[in-house]
Amino acid sequence: MMKSFFTPAPAGLDAEQLAARQERERGANNSIAILMSNGPAPSPESVAIMQRYVDGELSIDEAIELNDALLLARYQPGAAPASSEDQATR
């Protein structure tokens, strides 16, 4: 089984909630694996957004929108230079 980049499911989820969470986690893990096959892992901020999706706090559309905003803020012309930590997570 593939390593998960996300925290385990909380206790107390019913079977339907657990199955839905596992499906979101599987998709999110696959996305990270695909990204890493061509480059470095996503930033901790992006993983935190994806964790919120896996936990069911965000829809996939909301997670994409937040990640897009994060990337635009980081890479748009005139954005503050990336720190050495940011460089390591790219």
Coordinates of N, CA and C in Angstrom, one line a residue:
M1 N 0.8 -1.2 0.0 CA 0.0 0.0 0.0 C 0.9 1.2 0.0
M2 N 0.4 2.3 -0.7 CA 1.1 3.5 -0.8 C 1.2 4.2 0.5
K3 N 2.3 4.9 0.8 CA 2.4 5.8 2.0 C 1.4 6.9 1.9
S4 N 0.8 7.2 3.0 CA -0.1 8.4 3.0 C 0.6 9.6 3.5
F5 N 0.3 10.7 2.9 CA 0.8 12.0 3.3 C 0.0 12.7 4.3
F6 N -1.1 12.0 4.8 CA -2.1 12.7 5.6 C -2.3 12.0 6.9
T7 N -2.9 12.7 7.9 CA -3.1 12.1 9.2 C -4.2 11.0 9.1
P8 N -4.1 10.1 10.0 CA -5.2 9.0 10.0 C -6.6 9.6 10.3
A9 N -7.5 8.8 9.9 CA -8.9 9.2 10.1 C -9.2 9.3 11.6
P10 N -10.0 10.2 12.0 CA -10.3 10.3 13.4 C -11.3 9.2 13.8
A11 N -11.2 8.9 15.1 CA -12.2 7.8 15.6 C -13.6 8.3 15.5
G12 N -14.5 7.4 15.4 CA -15.9 7.8 15.5 C -16.6 8.0 14.1
L13 N -15.9 7.9 13.0 CA -16.6 8.0 11.7 C -17.4 6.7 11.5
D14 N -18.6 6.9 10.9 CA -19.3 5.7 10.5 C -18.8 5.2 9.2
A15 N -19.3 4.0 8.8 CA -18.7 3.3 7.6 C -18.8 4.2 6.4
E16 N -19.9 4.9 6.2 CA -20.0 5.7 5.0 C -19.0 6.9 5.0
Q17 N -18.9 7.5 6.2 CA -18.0 8.7 6.3 C -16.5 8.2 6.1
L18 N -16.2 7.0 6.7 CA -14.8 6.5 6.5 C -14.5 6.2 5.1
A19 N -15.5 5.6 4.4 CA -15.3 5.2 3.0 C -15.1 6.5 2.1
A20 N -15.9 7.5 2.4 CA -15.7 8.8 1.7 C -14.4 9.4 1.9
R21 N -13.9 9.4 3.2 CA -12.6 9.9 3.6 C -11.5 9.2 2.9
Q22 N -11.6 7.8 2.9 CA -10.6 7.0 2.3 C -10.5 7.3 0.8
E23 N -11.6 7.5 0.1 CA -11.6 7.9 -1.3 C -10.9 9.2 -1.5
R24 N -11.2 10.2 -0.7 CA -10.6 11.5 -0.8 C -9.1 11.4 -0.6
E25 N -8.7 10.6 0.4 CA -7.3 10.4 0.7 C -6.6 9.7 -0.4
R26 N -7.2 8.7 -1.0 CA -6.6 8.0 -2.1 C -6.3 8.9 -3.3
G27 N -7.3 9.7 -3.6 CA -7.1 10.7 -4.7 C -6.0 11.7 -4.4
A28 N -6.0 12.2 -3.1 CA -5.0 13.2 -2.8 C -3.6 12.6 -2.8
N29 N -3.5 11.4 -2.2 CA -2.2 10.7 -2.3 C -1.7 10.4 -3.7
N30 N -2.6 10.0 -4.6 CA -2.2 9.8 -6.0 C -1.8 11.1 -6.6
S31 N -2.4 12.2 -6.3 CA -2.0 13.5 -6.8 C -0.6 13.9 -6.4
I32 N -0.3 13.7 -5.1 CA 1.1 14.0 -4.6 C 2.1 13.1 -5.3
A33 N 1.8 11.8 -5.4 CA 2.7 10.9 -6.1 C 3.0 11.3 -7.5
I34 N 2.0 11.7 -8.2 CA 2.1 12.2 -9.6 C 3.0 13.4 -9.6
L35 N 2.8 14.4 -8.8 CA 3.6 15.6 -8.7 C 5.0 15.2 -8.4
M36 N 5.3 14.3 -7.5 CA 6.6 13.9 -7.1 C 7.3 13.1 -8.1
S37 N 6.6 12.5 -9.1 CA 7.3 11.8 -10.1 C 8.0 12.7 -11.1
N38 N 7.6 14.0 -11.1 CA 8.2 14.9 -12.0 C 8.9 16.1 -11.3
G39 N 8.9 16.0 -10.0 CA 9.6 17.1 -9.2 C 9.4 16.9 -7.7
P40 N 9.7 18.0 -7.0 CA 9.7 17.8 -5.5 C 8.2 17.8 -5.0
A41 N 8.1 17.4 -3.7 CA 6.8 17.3 -3.1 C 6.2 18.7 -3.0
P42 N 4.9 18.8 -2.9 CA 4.2 20.1 -2.7 C 4.6 20.7 -1.4
S43 N 4.5 22.0 -1.2 CA 4.8 22.7 0.0 C 4.0 22.2 1.1
P44 N 4.5 22.5 2.4 CA 3.7 22.1 3.5 C 2.3 22.8 3.5
E45 N 2.3 24.1 3.0 CA 1.0 24.8 2.9 C 0.0 24.1 2.0
S46 N 0.5 23.6 0.9 CA -0.4 22.9 -0.1 C -0.9 21.6 0.5
V47 N 0.0 20.9 1.2 CA -0.4 19.6 1.9 C -1.4 19.9 3.0
A48 N -1.3 21.0 3.7 CA -2.3 21.4 4.7 C -3.6 21.7 4.1
I49 N -3.6 22.3 2.9 CA -4.9 22.5 2.2 C -5.5 21.2 1.8
M50 N -4.7 20.3 1.3 CA -5.1 19.0 0.9 C -5.6 18.2 2.1
Q51 N -5.0 18.3 3.2 CA -5.4 17.6 4.4 C -6.9 18.1 4.8
R52 N -7.1 19.3 4.6 CA -8.5 19.8 4.9 C -9.5 19.2 3.9
Y53 N -9.1 19.0 2.7 CA -9.9 18.3 1.7 C -10.2 16.8 2.1
V54 N -9.1 16.2 2.5 CA -9.2 14.8 2.9 C -10.1 14.6 4.1
D55 N -10.0 15.6 5.0 CA -10.9 15.6 6.3 C -12.3 16.0 6.0
G56 N -12.6 16.4 4.8 CA -14.0 16.8 4.4 C -14.3 18.2 4.7
E57 N -13.3 19.0 5.1 CA -13.6 20.4 5.5 C -13.8 21.3 4.2
L58 N -13.1 20.9 3.1 CA -13.2 21.6 1.9 C -13.6 20.7 0.8
S59 N -14.3 21.2 -0.2 CA -14.6 20.5 -1.4 C -13.3 20.5 -2.3
I60 N -13.3 19.6 -3.3 CA -12.1 19.6 -4.2 C -12.0 21.0 -4.9
D61 N -13.1 21.6 -5.3 CA -13.0 22.9 -5.9 C -12.5 24.0 -5.0
E62 N -12.9 23.9 -3.7 CA -12.3 24.9 -2.7 C -10.8 24.7 -2.5
A63 N -10.4 23.4 -2.5 CA -9.0 23.1 -2.3 C -8.2 23.6 -3.5
I64 N -8.7 23.4 -4.7 CA -8.0 23.8 -5.9 C -7.9 25.4 -5.8
E65 N -9.0 26.0 -5.5 CA -9.0 27.5 -5.5 C -8.0 28.0 -4.4
L66 N -7.9 27.4 -3.3 CA -6.9 27.9 -2.2 C -5.5 27.6 -2.7
N67 N -5.2 26.4 -3.3 CA -3.9 26.1 -3.8 C -3.5 27.1 -4.9
D68 N -4.4 27.4 -5.8 CA -4.1 28.3 -6.9 C -3.8 29.7 -6.3
A69 N -4.5 30.2 -5.3 CA -4.2 31.5 -4.7 C -2.9 31.4 -4.0
L70 N -2.6 30.3 -3.4 CA -1.2 30.2 -2.7 C -0.1 30.3 -3.7
L71 N -0.3 29.6 -4.9 CA 0.8 29.6 -5.9 C 0.9 31.0 -6.6
L72 N -0.3 31.6 -6.8 CA -0.2 33.0 -7.4 C 0.5 34.0 -6.5
A73 N 0.2 33.9 -5.2 CA 0.8 34.8 -4.2 C 2.3 34.5 -4.2
R74 N 2.7 33.3 -4.3 CA 4.1 32.9 -4.3 C 4.9 33.3 -5.5
Y75 N 4.3 33.1 -6.7 CA 5.0 33.2 -7.9 C 4.7 34.3 -8.9
Q76 N 3.7 35.1 -8.5 CA 3.3 36.3 -9.4 C 4.4 37.3 -9.4
P77 N 4.6 38.0 -10.5 CA 5.6 39.1 -10.5 C 5.4 40.0 -9.4
G78 N 6.5 40.4 -8.7 CA 6.5 41.3 -7.6 C 6.3 40.6 -6.3
A79 N 6.1 39.3 -6.3 CA 5.9 38.5 -5.0 C 7.2 38.6 -4.3
A80 N 7.1 38.5 -3.0 CA 8.3 38.4 -2.1 C 9.2 37.2 -2.5
P81 N 10.5 37.4 -2.5 CA 11.4 36.3 -2.8 C 11.2 35.1 -1.9
A82 N 11.3 33.9 -2.5 CA 11.1 32.7 -1.7 C 12.2 32.5 -0.7
S83 N 11.8 32.1 0.5 CA 12.9 31.8 1.5 C 13.6 30.5 1.1
S84 N 14.7 30.2 1.8 CA 15.4 29.0 1.6 C 14.5 27.8 1.9
E85 N 13.6 27.9 2.9 CA 12.7 26.8 3.2 C 11.7 26.6 2.0
D86 N 11.2 27.7 1.4 CA 10.3 27.6 0.3 C 11.1 26.9 -0.8
Q87 N 12.3 27.2 -1.1 CA 13.1 26.6 -2.1 C 13.2 25.1 -1.9
A88 N 13.3 24.7 -0.7 CA 13.5 23.3 -0.4 C 12.2 22.5 -0.6
T89 N 11.1 23.1 -0.5 CA 9.8 22.4 -0.7 C 9.3 22.5 -2.1
R90 N 10.0 23.1 -3.0 CA 9.5 23.2 -4.4 C 9.9 22.0 -5.1

